[in-house]
């Protein structure tokens, strides 16, 4: 094999680890790597407009596939721009390898032009962050970085000075031993035995599910049936557990709805399955609680536990279900299903009145029509802000749709960049970015990336000319709105000027046809819907002490609003109850 440069070896290694795209912006110290990508058949360079977008896009790919994805930034400001997207990827447990190009190695430590220390800077948002100071480090440091990202699920960063990138790497092909399939984590026998005892001793069991139930739908359903348990979820559990679920009692949390809160507080055994749900005020204090998670550091950090079980949800339930006694009484389950249906019946009427004539257009109406018109396997990316509320309540999961957001890191402007990553992964799949006007305009430059690569992403801008979520926080806190409004902007005109399809919607009657037209359009399209900034009603029981940003809250349903097709699902579940 011909001698490779360190840059060539890097690209070869990531290609072998399954990386197909390297997102980034070129520049000086990064040029040898980008040139190596140009000459490599297996990896494509994706030229974005802002490195933060590169990191978000790689994070989206990794979240959708569970496989390694990659991004890169040039030295100093170039890689510094990656940081927010890398935080998001890391906290979403997305395996992402970031290449942070570094200034010439001879200059490090001298205050040189564009000098930063990426190996230190990225320490907090990565499992591994190392400088390659000698080309001989190349294969082993990159392999270690990949193994950290894949094995521990998060970000790894390799800092590579431009001069080292251009030097010859050690001869011979680079080594790479990356296990791609995750092992199952089976809980210990003693923990399982104690869990069986607790379940058998309980009369009313409730399950509360987070993202850790991914891939365990059938196991959760089988266990819920055996112990007649209502099943609630956190936002990140929704896409994995709410569909085909006769035990569904909705979502808990600030954006929650339905009877999840009641089911969690009125049971005598609460089992937290694969959730790191952070709002402790929503968790009961006087209920026996078990937590199951394959990351032991999460056990007990949100609430006091009677039992901590270190294991995969799937593996744990597969061991547990056959060992626990089947419960005969469905009384608790049925009463919670009824409470859930009643709660949703009340909620849905909050916005459906006059919705097709209400001006400005009600954002909940847009979300509900989008839910009906979007494909059964669509990927929705959801901006932080009010779009999270609309997505939580109106997107109907079915096991094939996916929903990505910045649900742990909570960054604005995530939706468009994540849509870019999702669409590169599969150009044939429908990808819809639910963008706030604040979020969209924050990283709007990368709308041009859609046009440049003819990516058929559909951007739906909920254009309320405001940082609406913050307006709401201020209102609840008794503060006057300040620093939250924008002058009105016609994003459809901007989209058209950029060379994409742009559709402006000001009338409710236009919503459905505009969304249909955009979804049918073969290329990038943006639907700019002028929406009502006063879209949510706050229940009177919320006081200023109770809500400080997202941090609060002792209430059950904090934000009132509709709940879309979930009403039908709740009613359908009631049909299975005899006598109703
Ligand atoms: C990068 C970043 N900056 C600021 C915030 C604080 N913040 C959270 S939501 C939000 C408003 C979002 O406004 P917009 O995108 O217009 O959506 P809306 O809530 O109006 O639907 C702000 C400023 C944040 N989460 N992330």
Coordinates of C-alpha atoms and ligand atoms in Angstrom, one line a residue:
X1 CA 0.0 0.0 0.0
X2 CA 1.3 3.5 -0.9
X3 CA 2.3 5.7 1.9
X4 CA -0.6 7.7 3.3
X5 CA -0.6 11.1 4.9
X6 CA -2.2 11.4 8.3
X7 CA -5.1 13.2 6.7
X8 CA -5.6 10.3 4.2
X9 CA -5.4 7.8 7.0
X10 CA -8.0 9.7 9.0
X11 CA -10.5 9.7 6.1
X12 CA -9.8 6.0 5.5
X13 CA -10.4 5.2 9.1
X14 CA -13.7 7.0 9.4
X15 CA -14.9 5.5 6.1
X16 CA -14.1 2.0 7.5
X17 CA -16.1 2.9 10.6
X18 CA -19.1 3.5 8.4
X19 CA -19.0 7.3 8.0
X20 CA -20.3 8.4 4.6
X21 CA -20.4 12.2 5.0
X22 CA -18.2 14.7 6.6
X23 CA -20.1 17.9 7.3
X24 CA -18.1 21.1 7.8
X25 CA -16.6 24.3 6.4
X26 CA -13.1 24.2 4.8
X27 CA -10.2 26.3 5.9
X28 CA -6.4 26.4 6.2
X29 CA -5.5 23.8 8.7
X30 CA -8.4 21.5 7.6
X31 CA -7.4 21.6 3.9
X32 CA -5.3 18.4 3.8
X33 CA -8.3 16.5 5.3
X34 CA -10.8 18.0 2.9
X35 CA -8.5 17.3 0.0
X36 CA -8.2 13.7 1.2
X37 CA -12.0 13.5 1.3
X38 CA -12.1 14.8 -2.3
X39 CA -9.9 11.9 -3.4
X40 CA -11.7 9.2 -1.4
X41 CA -14.6 7.3 -2.9
X42 CA -16.4 6.4 0.3
X43 CA -16.8 9.8 2.0
X44 CA -18.5 12.9 0.7
X45 CA -17.7 16.4 1.9
X46 CA -20.9 18.3 2.8
X47 CA -20.3 22.0 2.7
X48 CA -22.5 23.8 5.1
X49 CA -22.6 27.5 5.9
X50 CA -22.1 27.3 9.7
X51 CA -20.1 24.7 11.5
X52 CA -22.9 24.5 14.2
X53 CA -25.1 23.1 11.5
X54 CA -22.4 20.5 10.6
X55 CA -22.5 19.2 14.2
X56 CA -26.3 19.2 14.4
X57 CA -26.5 17.4 11.1
X58 CA -24.0 14.7 12.1
X59 CA -25.9 14.4 15.4
X60 CA -29.2 13.9 13.6
X61 CA -27.7 11.2 11.3
X62 CA -26.2 9.4 14.4
X63 CA -29.5 9.6 16.3
X64 CA -31.5 8.1 13.4
X65 CA -29.0 5.2 12.6
X66 CA -27.3 4.7 16.0
X67 CA -24.1 4.6 13.9
X68 CA -21.1 6.9 13.8
X69 CA -21.4 10.3 12.0
X70 CA -18.8 13.0 11.5
X71 CA -18.2 16.7 11.2
X72 CA -15.2 19.0 11.0
X73 CA -14.1 22.6 11.6
X74 CA -11.0 24.5 10.8
X75 CA -8.7 25.8 13.5
X76 CA -9.9 28.3 16.2
X77 CA -13.2 29.9 15.3
X78 CA -14.0 27.2 12.7
X79 CA -14.1 24.4 15.2
X80 CA -15.4 26.6 18.0
X81 CA -18.6 27.0 15.9
X82 CA -19.1 23.3 16.3
X83 CA -19.5 23.4 20.0
X84 CA -23.3 23.9 20.5
X85 CA -24.2 21.2 18.0
X86 CA -21.6 18.9 19.7
X87 CA -23.2 19.5 23.1
X88 CA -26.5 18.6 21.7
X89 CA -25.2 15.4 20.0
X90 CA -23.3 14.4 23.2
X91 CA -26.3 14.9 25.5
X92 CA -28.5 13.1 23.0
X93 CA -26.1 10.2 23.1
X94 CA -25.4 10.5 19.4
X95 CA -22.1 8.9 18.3
X96 CA -20.3 11.8 16.5
X97 CA -16.6 12.1 15.7
X98 CA -15.6 15.7 15.3
X99 CA -12.3 16.7 13.7
X100 CA -11.1 20.0 15.1
X101 CA -8.2 21.2 12.9
X102 CA -5.5 22.9 14.9
X103 CA -2.9 25.7 14.2
X104 CA 0.6 24.5 13.1
X105 CA 2.0 22.3 15.9
X106 CA 5.2 24.4 16.2
X107 CA 3.0 27.4 17.2
X108 CA 0.8 25.8 19.9
X109 CA 1.2 27.7 23.1
X110 CA 2.5 31.0 21.6
X111 CA -0.7 32.9 21.3
X112 CA -0.6 32.4 17.5
X113 CA -3.3 33.6 15.1
X114 CA -6.6 31.7 15.7
X115 CA -5.1 29.7 18.5
X116 CA -7.4 27.8 20.8
X117 CA -7.0 24.5 22.5
X118 CA -9.8 22.2 21.1
X119 CA -8.7 19.2 23.1
X120 CA -9.4 21.2 26.3
X121 CA -12.4 23.2 24.9
X122 CA -14.4 20.2 23.9
X123 CA -13.7 18.3 27.1
X124 CA -17.1 18.9 28.6
X125 CA -19.1 17.9 25.5
X126 CA -17.2 14.7 24.7
X127 CA -16.1 11.4 26.1
X128 CA -12.7 11.7 24.5
X129 CA -10.8 14.7 23.2
X130 CA -7.2 14.4 22.1
X131 CA -4.6 16.3 20.2
X132 CA -2.6 14.4 17.6
X133 CA 0.9 15.8 18.0
X134 CA 2.7 13.2 16.0
X135 CA 1.4 11.3 12.9
X136 CA 2.3 8.0 14.5
X137 CA -0.5 8.5 16.9
X138 CA -3.0 8.5 14.1
X139 CA -4.5 5.1 13.8
X140 CA -4.7 4.3 17.5
X141 CA -6.0 7.7 18.6
X142 CA -8.7 7.7 15.9
X143 CA -9.7 4.2 16.8
X144 CA -9.9 5.1 20.5
X145 CA -12.0 8.2 19.6
X146 CA -14.4 6.1 17.5
X147 CA -14.7 3.5 20.2
X148 CA -15.5 6.1 22.8
X149 CA -18.2 7.7 20.5
X150 CA -19.8 4.4 19.5
X151 CA -19.3 2.4 22.8
X152 CA -20.2 5.2 25.2
X153 CA -22.6 6.9 22.8
X154 CA -21.6 10.5 22.5
X155 CA -19.0 12.8 21.0
X156 CA -15.3 12.3 20.5
X157 CA -13.0 15.0 19.2
X158 CA -9.7 14.7 17.5
X159 CA -7.6 17.8 17.2
X160 CA -5.3 17.7 14.3
X161 CA -2.7 20.4 13.4
X162 CA -2.6 21.1 9.6
X163 CA 1.1 20.4 9.4
X164 CA 0.7 17.0 11.0
X165 CA -2.3 16.2 8.7
X166 CA 0.0 16.6 5.7
X167 CA 2.8 14.4 7.1
X168 CA 3.2 10.7 6.3
X169 CA 1.4 8.4 8.7
X170 CA 3.1 5.1 9.7
X171 CA 3.2 2.6 6.9
X172 CA 0.7 -0.2 6.4
X173 CA -3.0 0.0 6.5
X174 CA -4.6 1.6 9.5
X175 CA -6.0 -0.8 12.1
X176 CA -9.6 -0.5 13.1
X177 CA -11.5 -2.8 15.4
X178 CA -14.8 -1.2 16.1
X179 CA -17.6 -3.4 17.4
X180 CA -20.9 -2.1 16.0
X181 CA -23.5 -4.2 17.7
X182 CA -24.3 -3.3 21.3
X183 CA -24.3 -6.0 23.9
X184 CA -27.5 -6.5 26.0
X185 CA -27.3 -5.5 29.6
X186 CA -29.1 -8.0 31.8
X187 CA -29.7 -7.0 35.4
X188 CA -28.2 -9.0 38.2
X189 CA -30.2 -12.0 39.7
X190 CA -30.6 -10.3 43.1
X191 CA -32.1 -7.2 41.6
X192 CA -34.4 -9.2 39.4
X193 CA -35.6 -11.2 42.4
X194 CA -36.3 -8.1 44.4
X195 CA -38.1 -6.5 41.4
X196 CA -40.4 -9.6 41.1
X197 CA -41.2 -9.3 44.8
X198 CA -42.1 -5.6 44.5
X199 CA -44.3 -6.1 41.4
X200 CA -46.1 -9.1 43.0
X201 CA -46.7 -7.1 46.2
X202 CA -48.2 -4.1 44.4
X203 CA -51.8 -3.7 43.5
X204 CA -51.5 -0.7 41.2
X205 CA -48.5 -0.6 39.0
X206 CA -47.7 2.3 36.6
X207 CA -45.0 2.4 34.0
X208 CA -43.3 5.6 32.9
X209 CA -41.2 5.4 29.7
X210 CA -38.4 7.4 28.3
X211 CA -36.1 7.0 25.3
X212 CA -34.6 3.9 26.8
X213 CA -37.7 1.9 25.7
X214 CA -36.7 2.2 22.0
X215 CA -36.9 -1.2 20.6
X216 CA -38.8 -2.6 23.5
X217 CA -42.4 -1.7 22.5
X218 CA -43.6 -5.4 22.5
X219 CA -41.9 -6.1 25.8
X220 CA -43.4 -3.1 27.5
X221 CA -46.9 -4.0 26.2
X222 CA -46.5 -7.6 27.3
X223 CA -45.5 -6.5 30.8
X224 CA -48.2 -3.9 31.0
X225 CA -50.8 -6.5 30.1
X226 CA -49.5 -8.9 32.7
X227 CA -49.7 -6.4 35.5
X228 CA -52.5 -4.3 34.1
X229 CA -50.4 -1.2 34.2
X230 CA -51.2 2.2 32.7
X231 CA -48.2 3.4 30.6
X232 CA -47.2 7.1 30.6
X233 CA -44.2 8.6 28.8
X234 CA -41.8 11.6 28.8
X235 CA -41.4 13.5 25.6
X236 CA -38.4 11.4 24.4
X237 CA -40.3 8.2 25.0
X238 CA -43.3 9.3 22.9
X239 CA -42.1 8.2 19.5
X240 CA -41.2 4.8 20.9
X241 CA -44.1 3.8 23.0
X242 CA -47.3 5.8 22.3
X243 CA -48.4 4.0 19.2
X244 CA -50.4 0.7 19.3
X245 CA -50.6 1.2 23.0
X246 CA -53.9 0.2 24.7
X247 CA -52.4 1.2 28.1
X248 CA -51.5 4.8 27.0
X249 CA -52.2 7.5 29.6
X250 CA -50.3 10.3 27.9
X251 CA -47.3 12.4 28.7
X252 CA -46.0 14.0 31.9
X253 CA -44.0 17.2 32.2
X254 CA -44.3 20.8 31.4
X255 CA -45.7 20.1 28.0
X256 CA -47.7 17.1 29.2
X257 CA -51.3 16.1 28.8
X258 CA -53.7 13.3 29.8
X259 CA -53.5 11.2 32.9
X260 CA -49.8 10.3 33.2
X261 CA -49.4 12.5 36.2
X262 CA -52.4 10.9 38.0
X263 CA -51.3 7.4 37.1
X264 CA -47.8 8.0 38.5
X265 CA -49.2 9.5 41.7
X266 CA -52.0 7.1 42.4
X267 CA -50.2 3.9 41.9
X268 CA -48.5 1.9 44.6
X269 CA -45.5 1.0 42.4
X270 CA -44.0 3.3 39.8
X271 CA -41.5 1.7 37.4
X272 CA -39.4 4.2 35.5
X273 CA -38.2 2.6 32.3
X274 CA -35.3 4.1 30.5
X275 CA -36.0 7.6 31.5
X276 CA -33.9 10.4 32.8
X277 CA -36.9 12.7 33.0
X278 CA -35.4 15.8 34.7
X279 CA -38.5 17.5 36.3
X280 CA -38.6 16.1 39.7
X281 CA -41.7 18.1 40.7
X282 CA -43.7 15.9 38.4
X283 CA -42.5 12.7 40.1
X284 CA -44.3 11.4 43.2
X285 CA -42.6 11.5 46.5
X286 CA -44.6 8.9 48.4
X287 CA -44.9 6.1 46.0
X288 CA -42.6 3.1 45.9
X289 CA -40.4 3.7 42.9
X290 CA -38.1 1.4 40.8
X291 CA -35.9 2.7 38.0
X292 CA -34.5 0.6 35.2
X293 CA -31.7 2.0 33.1
X294 CA -28.6 0.6 31.3
X295 CA -26.6 3.7 32.5
X296 CA -26.1 3.1 36.2
X297 CA -25.1 6.8 36.8
X298 CA -28.6 7.8 36.1
X299 CA -30.2 5.6 38.7
X300 CA -31.7 7.6 41.5
X301 CA -30.5 11.0 40.4
X302 CA -34.0 12.4 39.9
X303 CA -36.0 10.7 42.7
X304 CA -35.6 8.5 45.7
X305 CA -35.7 4.8 44.7
X306 CA -36.8 1.7 46.5
X307 CA -34.9 -0.3 43.9
X308 CA -32.3 0.6 41.3
X309 CA -32.1 -1.9 38.4
X310 CA -29.1 -1.7 36.1
X311 CA -30.2 -3.2 32.8
X312 CA -31.7 -2.6 29.4
X313 CA -35.4 -2.1 29.5
X314 CA -35.9 -4.9 26.9
X315 CA -33.7 -7.4 28.7
X316 CA -35.1 -6.6 32.1
X317 CA -38.7 -7.0 31.0
X318 CA -37.9 -10.2 29.1
X319 CA -36.6 -11.6 32.3
X320 CA -39.3 -10.1 34.5
X321 CA -42.6 -10.7 32.7
X322 CA -42.7 -14.5 32.8
X323 CA -41.7 -14.4 36.5
X324 CA -44.3 -12.1 37.9
X325 CA -47.8 -13.2 38.8
X326 CA -50.4 -12.1 36.4
X327 CA -52.7 -9.5 38.0
X328 CA -56.4 -10.2 37.7
X329 CA -57.8 -6.7 38.4
X330 CA -58.0 -4.2 35.6
X331 CA -59.7 -1.6 37.8
X332 CA -56.8 0.8 38.3
X333 CA -55.8 0.6 34.6
X334 CA -59.4 1.2 33.4
X335 CA -60.0 4.1 35.7
X336 CA -56.8 5.7 34.5
X337 CA -57.7 5.1 30.8
X338 CA -61.1 6.8 31.5
X339 CA -59.4 9.7 33.3
X340 CA -57.0 10.1 30.3
X341 CA -59.8 10.1 27.8
X342 CA -61.7 12.7 29.9
X343 CA -58.7 14.9 30.2
X344 CA -58.1 14.8 26.5
X345 CA -61.7 15.5 25.7
X346 CA -61.5 18.7 27.7
X347 CA -58.1 19.7 26.2
X348 CA -59.0 19.3 22.6
X349 CA -61.9 21.7 22.8
X350 CA -59.4 24.4 23.8
X351 CA -58.5 25.3 20.2
X352 CA -60.9 23.6 17.8
X353 CA -63.5 26.3 18.0
X354 CA -63.5 28.4 14.9
X355 CA -60.1 27.2 14.0
X356 CA -60.7 27.4 10.3
X357 CA -61.6 31.0 10.6
X358 CA -59.3 32.1 13.4
X359 CA -56.9 34.8 12.4
X360 CA -53.9 34.9 12.7
X361 CA -53.7 31.1 12.1
X362 CA -53.6 29.1 15.2
X363 CA -50.3 27.2 15.4
X364 CA -52.1 24.1 16.8
X365 CA -54.2 24.0 13.7
X366 CA -51.0 24.0 11.5
X367 CA -49.5 21.2 13.6
X368 CA -52.7 19.1 13.4
X369 CA -53.0 19.5 9.6
X370 CA -49.3 18.7 9.2
X371 CA -49.8 15.5 11.2
X372 CA -52.6 14.5 8.9
X373 CA -50.7 15.3 5.7
X374 CA -47.2 14.1 6.5
X375 CA -46.0 10.7 5.4
X376 CA -46.3 7.6 7.6
X377 CA -42.5 7.4 7.8
X378 CA -41.7 11.1 7.9
X379 CA -38.9 12.4 10.0
X380 CA -39.9 15.5 12.0
X381 CA -37.3 17.8 13.4
X382 CA -38.6 20.2 16.0
X383 CA -37.2 23.5 17.1
X384 CA -36.8 24.3 20.8
X385 CA -39.6 26.7 21.7
X386 CA -43.3 26.4 21.1
X387 CA -42.8 23.9 18.3
X388 CA -42.0 21.3 21.0
X389 CA -45.4 21.8 22.4
X390 CA -47.1 21.4 19.0
X391 CA -45.0 18.4 18.2
X392 CA -45.6 16.8 21.6
X393 CA -49.4 17.1 21.2
X394 CA -50.1 16.8 17.5
X395 CA -47.6 14.5 15.9
X396 CA -49.0 11.0 16.0
X397 CA -46.3 8.4 16.3
X398 CA -46.7 5.1 14.6
X399 CA -43.4 3.3 15.1
X400 CA -42.1 4.4 11.7
X401 CA -42.1 8.2 12.0
X402 CA -39.2 9.7 13.8
X403 CA -39.1 12.9 15.8
X404 CA -35.8 14.7 16.6
X405 CA -35.3 17.8 18.7
X406 CA -32.9 19.3 21.1
X407 CA -34.7 17.7 23.9
X408 CA -31.9 17.4 26.4
X409 CA -29.6 20.3 25.5
X410 CA -32.6 22.6 24.6
X411 CA -30.8 24.7 22.0
X412 CA -32.7 26.9 19.6
X413 CA -32.2 26.5 15.8
X414 CA -31.8 22.7 15.9
X415 CA -34.6 21.8 13.5
X416 CA -33.2 22.9 10.1
X417 CA -29.7 21.5 10.7
X418 CA -31.1 18.2 12.0
X419 CA -33.3 18.1 8.9
X420 CA -30.3 18.5 6.7
X421 CA -28.6 15.4 8.3
X422 CA -31.8 13.4 8.2
X423 CA -32.3 14.2 4.5
X424 CA -28.8 13.4 3.5
X425 CA -29.2 10.0 5.1
X426 CA -32.2 9.2 2.9
X427 CA -33.1 11.5 0.1
X428 CA -36.3 9.5 -0.5
X429 CA -37.7 10.0 3.0
X430 CA -40.0 12.9 3.8
X431 CA -38.2 15.2 6.2
X432 CA -40.1 18.1 7.8
X433 CA -38.5 20.8 9.9
X434 CA -40.9 22.4 12.3
X435 CA -39.2 25.8 12.8
X436 CA -39.9 28.7 15.0
X437 CA -39.2 32.0 13.3
X438 CA -36.6 32.8 15.9
X439 CA -35.0 29.4 15.5
X440 CA -35.1 29.4 11.8
X441 CA -33.6 32.9 11.5
X442 CA -30.8 32.0 13.9
X443 CA -29.2 29.5 11.4
X444 CA -31.1 30.6 8.3
X445 CA -27.9 30.7 6.2
X446 CA -28.1 27.0 5.9
X447 CA -31.4 27.2 4.1
X448 CA -29.0 27.7 1.2
X449 CA -27.5 24.3 1.9
X450 CA -30.9 22.8 1.0
X451 CA -30.8 24.6 -2.3
X452 CA -27.2 23.9 -3.0
X453 CA -27.6 20.1 -2.6
X454 CA -31.3 20.1 -3.8
X455 CA -32.3 18.5 -0.5
X456 CA -36.1 18.1 -0.5
X457 CA -36.5 19.2 3.1
X458 CA -39.8 20.9 3.9
X459 CA -39.5 23.7 6.4
X460 CA -42.7 24.8 8.1
X461 CA -42.0 28.2 9.8
X462 CA -44.4 29.0 12.7
X463 CA -44.0 32.7 12.2
X464 CA -45.4 34.5 15.2
X465 CA -42.8 37.3 15.0
X466 CA -41.8 36.5 18.5
X467 CA -39.6 34.4 20.7
X468 CA -42.9 32.9 21.8
X469 CA -41.7 30.4 24.4
X470 CA -39.9 33.2 26.3
X471 CA -42.9 35.5 26.0
X472 CA -44.8 32.8 27.8
X473 CA -42.2 32.4 30.5
X474 CA -42.2 36.2 31.1
X475 CA -46.0 36.3 31.2
X476 CA -46.2 33.5 33.8
X477 CA -43.5 35.2 35.8
X478 CA -45.5 38.4 35.8
X479 CA -42.9 40.2 33.7
X480 CA -43.8 42.5 30.8
X481 CA -42.7 41.1 27.4
X482 CA -39.3 42.5 26.6
X483 CA -36.8 41.7 23.9
X484 CA -39.0 39.0 22.5
X485 CA -40.6 40.5 19.4
X486 CA -39.3 40.7 15.8
X487 CA -40.4 42.9 13.0
X488 CA -42.5 41.0 10.6
X489 CA -40.5 39.0 8.0
X490 CA -41.7 37.2 4.9
X491 CA -39.7 34.0 5.0
X492 CA -41.5 32.6 1.9
X493 CA -40.1 35.5 -0.1
X494 CA -36.6 34.8 1.3
X495 CA -37.0 31.1 0.3
X496 CA -38.0 32.1 -3.2
X497 CA -35.1 34.5 -3.5
X498 CA -32.8 31.6 -2.5
X499 CA -34.1 29.5 -5.3
X500 CA -36.5 27.2 -3.3
X501 CA -40.3 26.9 -3.3
X502 CA -41.7 29.4 -0.8
X503 CA -45.3 29.5 0.2
X504 CA -46.8 32.2 2.4
X505 CA -49.9 31.4 4.5
X506 CA -52.0 34.1 6.2
X507 CA -55.5 32.5 6.1
X508 CA -56.4 29.3 7.9
X509 CA -58.2 28.1 4.8
X510 CA -54.9 28.0 3.0
X511 CA -53.0 25.8 5.5
X512 CA -53.9 22.4 4.2
X513 CA -53.3 23.1 0.5
X514 CA -50.0 24.9 1.2
X515 CA -48.7 22.0 3.2
X516 CA -49.8 19.5 0.6
X517 CA -48.2 21.6 -2.2
X518 CA -44.9 21.8 -0.2
X519 CA -44.9 18.1 0.6
X520 CA -45.5 17.2 -3.1
X521 CA -42.8 19.5 -4.3
X522 CA -39.7 17.5 -5.3
X523 CA -37.2 20.0 -4.0
X524 CA -36.7 22.1 -1.0
X525 CA -39.7 24.1 0.1
X526 CA -40.7 26.5 2.9
X527 CA -44.2 27.2 4.2
X528 CA -44.2 30.4 6.1
X529 CA -47.4 30.4 8.3
X530 CA -48.2 33.7 10.0
X531 CA -49.4 32.3 13.4
X532 CA -51.1 33.6 16.5
X533 CA -48.5 34.6 19.1
X534 CA -51.1 34.2 21.9
X535 CA -51.7 30.6 21.2
X536 CA -51.7 29.0 24.7
X537 CA -53.9 29.5 27.6
X538 CA -52.2 29.3 31.0
X539 CA -54.3 27.6 33.7
X540 CA -55.0 30.0 36.6
X541 CA -53.4 27.7 39.2
X542 CA -49.9 28.5 37.8
X543 CA -48.3 31.2 39.8
X544 CA -45.1 33.2 39.2
X545 CA -43.3 31.2 41.9
X546 CA -44.2 28.0 40.1
X547 CA -42.7 28.6 36.7
X548 CA -39.2 29.8 36.1
X549 CA -38.4 28.8 32.5
X550 CA -38.6 25.1 32.1
X551 CA -37.4 24.5 35.6
X552 CA -40.7 24.4 37.4
X553 CA -43.6 22.9 38.3
X554 CA -46.0 21.3 40.6
X555 CA -49.0 21.5 38.3
X556 CA -50.3 18.6 36.3
X557 CA -51.1 20.2 33.0
X558 CA -49.1 23.3 32.9
X559 CA -49.9 24.5 29.4
X560 CA -53.4 24.1 28.2
X561 CA -54.1 23.3 24.6
X562 CA -55.4 20.7 22.2
X563 CA -54.1 17.2 21.7
X564 CA -55.0 16.3 18.1
X565 CA -55.4 12.7 17.2
X566 CA -54.6 11.4 20.6
X567 CA -58.2 12.0 21.6
X568 CA -59.2 9.3 19.1
X569 CA -56.5 7.0 20.4
X570 CA -57.7 7.4 24.0
X571 CA -61.3 6.8 23.0
X572 CA -60.3 3.7 21.0
X573 CA -58.6 2.3 24.1
X574 CA -61.7 2.9 26.1
X575 CA -63.7 0.7 23.7
X576 CA -61.8 -2.3 25.0
X577 CA -63.2 -1.7 28.5
X578 CA -66.4 -3.7 29.0
X579 CA -69.4 -1.7 30.0
X580 CA -68.2 1.6 28.4
Ligands
LIG1 C1 -29.4 29.0 21.5 C2 -30.5 29.4 22.4 N1 -30.7 30.7 22.7 C3 -31.7 31.1 23.5 C4 -32.5 30.1 24.1 C5 -33.7 30.5 25.0 N2 -35.0 30.2 24.3 C6 -35.7 29.1 24.4 S1 -37.0 29.0 23.4 C7 -36.7 30.6 22.8 C8 -37.7 31.2 21.8 C9 -37.8 30.5 20.5 O1 -38.5 31.3 19.6 P1 -38.9 30.8 18.2 O2 -37.9 30.0 17.6 O3 -39.4 32.0 17.5 O4 -40.1 29.8 18.6 P2 -41.5 30.1 19.3 O5 -41.3 29.7 20.8 O6 -41.9 31.5 19.1 O7 -42.5 29.2 18.6 C10 -35.6 31.1 23.4 C11 -35.0 32.5 23.1 C12 -32.2 28.8 23.8 N3 -32.9 27.7 24.2 N4 -31.2 28.5 22.9

